Amino acid sequence: MSAETDMIKLYSTRILALASQIPHTARLDAPDGTARKRSPLCGSTVTVDVTLADGRIAAFGQDVKACALGQAAASVVGDAIVGLDRTAVQTGRDQLHAMLTANGPAPTAPFDGLAVLEPARDYKNRHASIMLAFDATLAALDDATATA
């Protein structure tokens, strides 16, 4: 398979559709926690705001400036994130990281939609961008609990 064919496969119709339908793109007016994460390799950034209720994400906002793969990941994460606690978010992040770096299985529900990113395993330079939504969310959760 040529490199061009591999790139076409990587940017599938499903990934592009997810990238164009990112939920929760409005920043929160009064978040409990905020964090911005940046991929040093490509410059992609994701900024996340969270509001918590009883240790769970009650409101979520994200500003995503990333490649289509990072946008697709942010779309899946954003679609599933409200109502989750830090443990569930960390589990999803760990499963995605294992899928990309250790040939692990796709993440389980509610993040099972990230399976669409399995072809990115072979593109290590894209992994940091794909992880940004989770990393920013976890940092925002830490910010929220540190200031609580």
Short mmCIF file of N, CA and C in Angstrom, two decimals:
data_model
loop_
_atom_site.label_atom_id
_atom_site.label_comp_id
_atom_site.label_asym_id
_atom_site.label_seq_id
_atom_site.Cartn_x
_atom_site.Cartn_y
_atom_site.Cartn_z
N MET A 1 0.84 -1.17 0.00
CA MET A 1 0.00 0.00 0.00
C MET A 1 0.90 1.25 0.00
N SER A 2 0.57 2.20 -0.79
CA SER A 2 1.37 3.42 -0.86
C SER A 2 1.07 4.33 0.32
N ALA A 3 1.98 5.25 0.58
CA ALA A 3 1.78 6.21 1.68
C ALA A 3 0.54 7.04 1.44
N GLU A 4 0.28 7.40 0.19
CA GLU A 4 -0.91 8.19 -0.13
C GLU A 4 -2.18 7.40 0.16
N THR A 5 -2.22 6.13 -0.19
CA THR A 5 -3.37 5.28 0.09
C THR A 5 -3.57 5.14 1.59
N ASP A 6 -2.47 4.99 2.34
CA ASP A 6 -2.56 4.90 3.79
C ASP A 6 -3.17 6.16 4.39
N MET A 7 -2.77 7.32 3.89
CA MET A 7 -3.30 8.58 4.42
C MET A 7 -4.79 8.72 4.09
N ILE A 8 -5.20 8.29 2.93
CA ILE A 8 -6.62 8.33 2.57
C ILE A 8 -7.42 7.45 3.52
N LYS A 9 -6.89 6.26 3.81
CA LYS A 9 -7.54 5.34 4.75
C LYS A 9 -7.62 5.97 6.14
N LEU A 10 -6.54 6.65 6.54
CA LEU A 10 -6.49 7.25 7.85
C LEU A 10 -7.58 8.32 8.00
N TYR A 11 -7.75 9.14 6.99
CA TYR A 11 -8.76 10.19 7.04
C TYR A 11 -10.05 9.70 6.39
N SER A 12 -10.64 8.71 7.02
CA SER A 12 -11.86 8.09 6.50
C SER A 12 -13.04 9.07 6.55
N THR A 13 -14.08 8.71 5.86
CA THR A 13 -15.30 9.51 5.85
C THR A 13 -15.85 9.65 7.27
N ARG A 14 -15.78 8.60 8.05
CA ARG A 14 -16.31 8.64 9.43
C ARG A 14 -15.50 9.62 10.28
N ILE A 15 -14.18 9.60 10.16
CA ILE A 15 -13.33 10.52 10.92
C ILE A 15 -13.65 11.96 10.52
N LEU A 16 -13.78 12.20 9.24
CA LEU A 16 -14.10 13.56 8.78
C LEU A 16 -15.48 14.01 9.24
N ALA A 17 -16.43 13.08 9.29
CA ALA A 17 -17.77 13.42 9.78
C ALA A 17 -17.72 13.78 11.26
N LEU A 18 -17.00 13.00 12.05
CA LEU A 18 -16.86 13.31 13.47
C LEU A 18 -16.20 14.67 13.67
N ALA A 19 -15.16 14.93 12.89
CA ALA A 19 -14.42 16.19 13.00
C ALA A 19 -15.32 17.39 12.71
N SER A 20 -16.32 17.20 11.90
CA SER A 20 -17.21 18.32 11.55
C SER A 20 -18.39 18.45 12.51
N GLN A 21 -18.51 17.54 13.47
CA GLN A 21 -19.66 17.55 14.38
C GLN A 21 -19.25 17.54 15.85
N ILE A 22 -18.27 18.34 16.20
CA ILE A 22 -17.78 18.38 17.58
C ILE A 22 -18.85 19.00 18.48
N PRO A 23 -19.26 18.28 19.53
CA PRO A 23 -20.25 18.85 20.45
C PRO A 23 -19.59 19.72 21.52
N HIS A 24 -20.39 20.51 22.19
CA HIS A 24 -19.97 21.33 23.33
C HIS A 24 -18.84 22.28 22.97
N THR A 25 -18.97 22.99 21.86
CA THR A 25 -17.89 23.87 21.41
C THR A 25 -17.94 25.26 22.04
N ALA A 26 -18.94 25.54 22.83
CA ALA A 26 -19.01 26.83 23.52
C ALA A 26 -18.29 26.72 24.86
N ARG A 27 -17.42 27.68 25.12
CA ARG A 27 -16.74 27.72 26.42
C ARG A 27 -17.76 28.04 27.50
N LEU A 28 -17.53 27.57 28.71
CA LEU A 28 -18.43 27.82 29.83
C LEU A 28 -18.14 29.19 30.45
N ASP A 29 -19.19 29.88 30.87
CA ASP A 29 -19.04 31.21 31.45
C ASP A 29 -18.37 31.18 32.82
N ALA A 30 -18.72 30.21 33.64
CA ALA A 30 -18.19 30.14 35.00
C ALA A 30 -17.79 28.70 35.33
N PRO A 31 -16.74 28.18 34.70
CA PRO A 31 -16.36 26.79 34.95
C PRO A 31 -15.73 26.59 36.32
N ASP A 32 -15.83 25.39 36.82
CA ASP A 32 -15.13 25.03 38.06
C ASP A 32 -13.66 24.77 37.77
N GLY A 33 -13.36 24.33 36.56
CA GLY A 33 -11.99 24.05 36.18
C GLY A 33 -11.78 24.26 34.69
N THR A 34 -10.58 24.67 34.32
CA THR A 34 -10.22 24.92 32.93
C THR A 34 -8.80 24.44 32.70
N ALA A 35 -8.55 23.91 31.51
CA ALA A 35 -7.19 23.52 31.16
C ALA A 35 -7.02 23.61 29.65
N ARG A 36 -5.81 23.94 29.24
CA ARG A 36 -5.44 23.98 27.83
C ARG A 36 -4.25 23.06 27.64
N LYS A 37 -4.36 22.17 26.67
CA LYS A 37 -3.26 21.26 26.35
C LYS A 37 -2.88 21.46 24.90
N ARG A 38 -1.59 21.35 24.65
CA ARG A 38 -1.04 21.58 23.31
C ARG A 38 -0.10 20.44 22.94
N SER A 39 -0.19 20.00 21.71
CA SER A 39 0.74 19.02 21.18
C SER A 39 1.97 19.76 20.66
N PRO A 40 3.12 19.54 21.25
CA PRO A 40 4.31 20.28 20.80
C PRO A 40 4.73 19.92 19.38
N LEU A 41 4.40 18.73 18.95
CA LEU A 41 4.83 18.28 17.63
C LEU A 41 4.08 18.99 16.50
N CYS A 42 2.77 19.10 16.64
CA CYS A 42 1.98 19.67 15.54
C CYS A 42 1.34 21.02 15.87
N GLY A 43 1.33 21.38 17.15
CA GLY A 43 0.74 22.65 17.54
C GLY A 43 -0.76 22.61 17.80
N SER A 44 -1.37 21.44 17.68
CA SER A 44 -2.80 21.32 17.99
C SER A 44 -3.04 21.69 19.45
N THR A 45 -4.19 22.33 19.72
CA THR A 45 -4.56 22.67 21.09
C THR A 45 -6.02 22.33 21.35
N VAL A 46 -6.27 21.97 22.60
CA VAL A 46 -7.64 21.77 23.08
C VAL A 46 -7.73 22.45 24.44
N THR A 47 -8.74 23.31 24.58
CA THR A 47 -9.02 23.96 25.85
C THR A 47 -10.37 23.44 26.33
N VAL A 48 -10.42 23.02 27.58
CA VAL A 48 -11.62 22.41 28.15
C VAL A 48 -12.03 23.16 29.41
N ASP A 49 -13.33 23.39 29.53
CA ASP A 49 -13.95 23.92 30.75
C ASP A 49 -14.89 22.85 31.28
N VAL A 50 -14.91 22.69 32.61
CA VAL A 50 -15.86 21.76 33.23
C VAL A 50 -16.53 22.40 34.42
N THR A 51 -17.75 22.00 34.65
CA THR A 51 -18.48 22.30 35.87
C THR A 51 -18.84 20.94 36.47
N LEU A 52 -18.64 20.82 37.77
CA LEU A 52 -18.88 19.55 38.45
C LEU A 52 -20.10 19.60 39.36
N ALA A 53 -20.74 18.45 39.49
CA ALA A 53 -21.82 18.27 40.46
C ALA A 53 -21.65 16.86 41.03
N ASP A 54 -21.45 16.78 42.31
CA ASP A 54 -21.27 15.49 42.99
C ASP A 54 -20.14 14.67 42.37
N GLY A 55 -19.06 15.35 41.99
CA GLY A 55 -17.89 14.66 41.46
C GLY A 55 -18.00 14.22 40.01
N ARG A 56 -19.06 14.61 39.35
CA ARG A 56 -19.29 14.24 37.94
C ARG A 56 -19.34 15.50 37.08
N ILE A 57 -19.01 15.35 35.81
CA ILE A 57 -19.06 16.48 34.89
C ILE A 57 -20.51 16.83 34.60
N ALA A 58 -20.91 18.03 35.02
CA ALA A 58 -22.28 18.48 34.82
C ALA A 58 -22.40 19.34 33.56
N ALA A 59 -21.32 20.07 33.25
CA ALA A 59 -21.29 20.90 32.04
C ALA A 59 -19.87 20.84 31.49
N PHE A 60 -19.79 20.93 30.17
CA PHE A 60 -18.51 20.73 29.48
C PHE A 60 -18.47 21.65 28.27
N GLY A 61 -17.35 22.32 28.10
CA GLY A 61 -17.14 23.14 26.92
C GLY A 61 -15.73 22.90 26.41
N GLN A 62 -15.56 22.94 25.10
CA GLN A 62 -14.23 22.72 24.54
C GLN A 62 -14.00 23.60 23.32
N ASP A 63 -12.76 24.06 23.21
CA ASP A 63 -12.31 24.80 22.05
C ASP A 63 -11.20 23.96 21.43
N VAL A 64 -11.46 23.44 20.24
CA VAL A 64 -10.57 22.48 19.60
C VAL A 64 -9.93 23.10 18.37
N LYS A 65 -8.63 23.19 18.40
CA LYS A 65 -7.84 23.65 17.25
C LYS A 65 -6.86 22.53 16.94
N ALA A 66 -7.29 21.56 16.17
CA ALA A 66 -6.49 20.37 15.94
C ALA A 66 -6.75 19.82 14.54
N CYS A 67 -5.93 18.86 14.16
CA CYS A 67 -6.12 18.16 12.89
C CYS A 67 -7.42 17.35 12.96
N ALA A 68 -7.81 16.79 11.84
CA ALA A 68 -9.06 16.01 11.79
C ALA A 68 -9.06 14.86 12.79
N LEU A 69 -7.91 14.26 13.04
CA LEU A 69 -7.86 13.15 14.00
C LEU A 69 -8.11 13.65 15.42
N GLY A 70 -7.48 14.75 15.78
CA GLY A 70 -7.72 15.35 17.09
C GLY A 70 -9.15 15.83 17.24
N GLN A 71 -9.71 16.37 16.16
CA GLN A 71 -11.10 16.82 16.18
C GLN A 71 -12.04 15.63 16.33
N ALA A 72 -11.77 14.54 15.65
CA ALA A 72 -12.62 13.35 15.75
C ALA A 72 -12.60 12.81 17.18
N ALA A 73 -11.41 12.75 17.78
CA ALA A 73 -11.31 12.29 19.16
C ALA A 73 -12.09 13.22 20.08
N ALA A 74 -11.96 14.53 19.90
CA ALA A 74 -12.69 15.50 20.72
C ALA A 74 -14.20 15.35 20.53
N SER A 75 -14.61 14.99 19.34
CA SER A 75 -16.03 14.79 19.07
C SER A 75 -16.57 13.60 19.88
N VAL A 76 -15.87 12.49 19.84
CA VAL A 76 -16.31 11.29 20.58
C VAL A 76 -16.28 11.56 22.08
N VAL A 77 -15.18 12.16 22.56
CA VAL A 77 -15.06 12.46 23.98
C VAL A 77 -16.16 13.42 24.40
N GLY A 78 -16.36 14.49 23.65
CA GLY A 78 -17.38 15.47 23.99
C GLY A 78 -18.78 14.90 24.01
N ASP A 79 -19.03 13.95 23.13
CA ASP A 79 -20.36 13.34 23.07
C ASP A 79 -20.66 12.47 24.29
N ALA A 80 -19.61 11.92 24.91
CA ALA A 80 -19.81 10.96 26.00
C ALA A 80 -19.51 11.52 27.39
N ILE A 81 -18.92 12.68 27.50
CA ILE A 81 -18.26 13.12 28.73
C ILE A 81 -19.20 13.58 29.85
N VAL A 82 -20.32 14.20 29.52
CA VAL A 82 -21.20 14.74 30.56
C VAL A 82 -21.79 13.58 31.37
N GLY A 83 -21.66 13.72 32.69
CA GLY A 83 -22.16 12.70 33.60
C GLY A 83 -21.09 11.76 34.12
N LEU A 84 -19.89 11.84 33.55
CA LEU A 84 -18.81 10.93 33.96
C LEU A 84 -17.99 11.54 35.09
N ASP A 85 -17.38 10.65 35.88
CA ASP A 85 -16.45 11.09 36.91
C ASP A 85 -15.01 10.93 36.41
N ARG A 86 -14.05 11.37 37.20
CA ARG A 86 -12.66 11.36 36.79
C ARG A 86 -12.17 9.95 36.48
N THR A 87 -12.60 8.97 37.25
CA THR A 87 -12.16 7.59 37.02
C THR A 87 -12.57 7.10 35.64
N ALA A 88 -13.80 7.39 35.23
CA ALA A 88 -14.27 6.96 33.92
C ALA A 88 -13.50 7.65 32.80
N VAL A 89 -13.20 8.94 33.00
CA VAL A 89 -12.44 9.68 31.99
C VAL A 89 -11.02 9.12 31.89
N GLN A 90 -10.40 8.85 33.04
CA GLN A 90 -9.04 8.29 33.05
C GLN A 90 -9.02 6.92 32.39
N THR A 91 -10.03 6.12 32.64
CA THR A 91 -10.10 4.79 32.01
C THR A 91 -10.18 4.91 30.50
N GLY A 92 -11.02 5.81 30.01
CA GLY A 92 -11.13 6.02 28.57
C GLY A 92 -9.81 6.49 27.98
N ARG A 93 -9.13 7.40 28.67
CA ARG A 93 -7.84 7.90 28.21
C ARG A 93 -6.81 6.77 28.15
N ASP A 94 -6.77 5.97 29.21
CA ASP A 94 -5.81 4.87 29.25
C ASP A 94 -6.08 3.84 28.15
N GLN A 95 -7.35 3.57 27.90
CA GLN A 95 -7.70 2.62 26.84
C GLN A 95 -7.32 3.15 25.46
N LEU A 96 -7.56 4.44 25.22
CA LEU A 96 -7.18 5.03 23.93
C LEU A 96 -5.67 4.99 23.76
N HIS A 97 -4.94 5.35 24.80
CA HIS A 97 -3.48 5.33 24.73
C HIS A 97 -2.97 3.92 24.43
N ALA A 98 -3.54 2.91 25.09
CA ALA A 98 -3.14 1.52 24.85
C ALA A 98 -3.47 1.08 23.42
N MET A 99 -4.62 1.53 22.91
CA MET A 99 -4.99 1.19 21.54
C MET A 99 -3.96 1.75 20.57
N LEU A 100 -3.55 2.99 20.80
CA LEU A 100 -2.62 3.64 19.87
C LEU A 100 -1.19 3.14 20.00
N THR A 101 -0.74 2.88 21.22
CA THR A 101 0.68 2.61 21.44
C THR A 101 1.04 1.16 21.73
N ALA A 102 0.07 0.36 22.17
CA ALA A 102 0.38 -1.01 22.57
C ALA A 102 -0.50 -2.04 21.85
N ASN A 103 -1.08 -1.62 20.73
CA ASN A 103 -1.93 -2.52 19.95
C ASN A 103 -3.09 -3.08 20.78
N GLY A 104 -3.55 -2.28 21.75
CA GLY A 104 -4.66 -2.71 22.59
C GLY A 104 -5.98 -2.62 21.85
N PRO A 105 -7.02 -3.15 22.47
CA PRO A 105 -8.34 -3.07 21.85
C PRO A 105 -8.87 -1.63 21.90
N ALA A 106 -9.89 -1.39 21.14
CA ALA A 106 -10.54 -0.08 21.15
C ALA A 106 -11.14 0.17 22.53
N PRO A 107 -11.25 1.43 22.93
CA PRO A 107 -11.88 1.74 24.22
C PRO A 107 -13.30 1.19 24.29
N THR A 108 -13.72 0.92 25.51
CA THR A 108 -15.07 0.42 25.75
C THR A 108 -16.03 1.60 25.88
N ALA A 109 -17.32 1.30 25.90
CA ALA A 109 -18.35 2.33 26.07
C ALA A 109 -18.08 3.11 27.36
N PRO A 110 -18.26 4.38 27.37
CA PRO A 110 -18.94 5.19 26.37
C PRO A 110 -18.01 5.75 25.28
N PHE A 111 -16.74 5.35 25.31
CA PHE A 111 -15.78 5.88 24.34
C PHE A 111 -15.48 4.91 23.20
N ASP A 112 -16.36 3.96 22.96
CA ASP A 112 -16.13 2.95 21.93
C ASP A 112 -16.09 3.55 20.52
N GLY A 113 -16.62 4.74 20.34
CA GLY A 113 -16.55 5.41 19.04
C GLY A 113 -15.13 5.75 18.63
N LEU A 114 -14.20 5.73 19.57
CA LEU A 114 -12.80 6.01 19.26
C LEU A 114 -12.15 4.89 18.45
N ALA A 115 -12.84 3.78 18.29
CA ALA A 115 -12.33 2.68 17.46
C ALA A 115 -12.04 3.15 16.04
N VAL A 116 -12.72 4.18 15.59
CA VAL A 116 -12.51 4.73 14.25
C VAL A 116 -11.07 5.22 14.08
N LEU A 117 -10.38 5.47 15.18
CA LEU A 117 -9.00 5.98 15.12
C LEU A 117 -7.95 4.89 15.14
N GLU A 118 -8.35 3.64 15.10
CA GLU A 118 -7.39 2.53 15.09
C GLU A 118 -6.35 2.65 13.97
N PRO A 119 -6.70 3.10 12.77
CA PRO A 119 -5.67 3.23 11.73
C PRO A 119 -4.55 4.23 12.09
N ALA A 120 -4.77 5.08 13.08
CA ALA A 120 -3.75 6.05 13.47
C ALA A 120 -2.62 5.42 14.28
N ARG A 121 -2.75 4.16 14.64
CA ARG A 121 -1.68 3.48 15.38
C ARG A 121 -0.33 3.65 14.71
N ASP A 122 -0.32 3.56 13.41
CA ASP A 122 0.93 3.60 12.66
C ASP A 122 1.48 5.01 12.47
N TYR A 123 0.76 6.01 12.96
CA TYR A 123 1.18 7.40 12.78
C TYR A 123 1.46 8.02 14.15
N LYS A 124 2.59 7.67 14.71
CA LYS A 124 2.94 8.11 16.06
C LYS A 124 2.93 9.64 16.20
N ASN A 125 3.25 10.33 15.11
CA ASN A 125 3.26 11.79 15.17
C ASN A 125 1.85 12.38 15.34
N ARG A 126 0.82 11.58 15.21
CA ARG A 126 -0.56 12.04 15.39
C ARG A 126 -1.12 11.71 16.78
N HIS A 127 -0.44 10.85 17.52
CA HIS A 127 -0.98 10.36 18.79
C HIS A 127 -1.23 11.49 19.79
N ALA A 128 -0.30 12.43 19.92
CA ALA A 128 -0.48 13.51 20.90
C ALA A 128 -1.73 14.33 20.61
N SER A 129 -1.99 14.60 19.34
CA SER A 129 -3.18 15.36 18.97
C SER A 129 -4.45 14.57 19.31
N ILE A 130 -4.42 13.28 19.08
CA ILE A 130 -5.57 12.43 19.37
C ILE A 130 -5.85 12.39 20.88
N MET A 131 -4.82 12.47 21.70
CA MET A 131 -4.96 12.37 23.15
C MET A 131 -5.38 13.69 23.81
N LEU A 132 -5.31 14.80 23.08
CA LEU A 132 -5.52 16.11 23.69
C LEU A 132 -6.86 16.28 24.40
N ALA A 133 -7.94 15.80 23.84
CA ALA A 133 -9.25 16.00 24.47
C ALA A 133 -9.30 15.35 25.85
N PHE A 134 -8.76 14.15 25.95
CA PHE A 134 -8.71 13.48 27.25
C PHE A 134 -7.76 14.21 28.20
N ASP A 135 -6.58 14.55 27.71
CA ASP A 135 -5.59 15.18 28.58
C ASP A 135 -6.07 16.53 29.10
N ALA A 136 -6.71 17.30 28.25
CA ALA A 136 -7.25 18.60 28.69
C ALA A 136 -8.41 18.41 29.67
N THR A 137 -9.24 17.42 29.43
CA THR A 137 -10.37 17.16 30.34
C THR A 137 -9.87 16.74 31.71
N LEU A 138 -8.90 15.85 31.76
CA LEU A 138 -8.36 15.41 33.04
C LEU A 138 -7.70 16.58 33.78
N ALA A 139 -6.98 17.42 33.06
CA ALA A 139 -6.35 18.58 33.69
C ALA A 139 -7.40 19.57 34.19
N ALA A 140 -8.50 19.74 33.45
CA ALA A 140 -9.58 20.61 33.89
C ALA A 140 -10.26 20.05 35.14
N LEU A 141 -10.42 18.74 35.20
CA LEU A 141 -10.97 18.11 36.39
C LEU A 141 -10.04 18.32 37.59
N ASP A 142 -8.75 18.19 37.36
CA ASP A 142 -7.79 18.43 38.45
C ASP A 142 -7.86 19.89 38.91
N ASP A 143 -8.00 20.82 37.95
CA ASP A 143 -8.12 22.23 38.29
C ASP A 143 -9.38 22.47 39.11
N ALA A 144 -10.46 21.82 38.74
CA ALA A 144 -11.74 22.00 39.46
C ALA A 144 -11.65 21.49 40.89
N THR A 145 -11.00 20.38 41.07
CA THR A 145 -10.92 19.81 42.44
C THR A 145 -9.87 20.53 43.28
N ALA A 146 -8.87 21.12 42.64
CA ALA A 146 -7.84 21.85 43.38
C ALA A 146 -8.38 23.17 43.93
N THR A 147 -9.36 23.74 43.21
CA THR A 147 -9.90 25.02 43.63
C THR A 147 -11.18 24.86 44.45
N ALA A 148 -11.64 23.65 44.60
CA ALA A 148 -12.90 23.40 45.33
C ALA A 148 -12.69 23.47 46.83
#
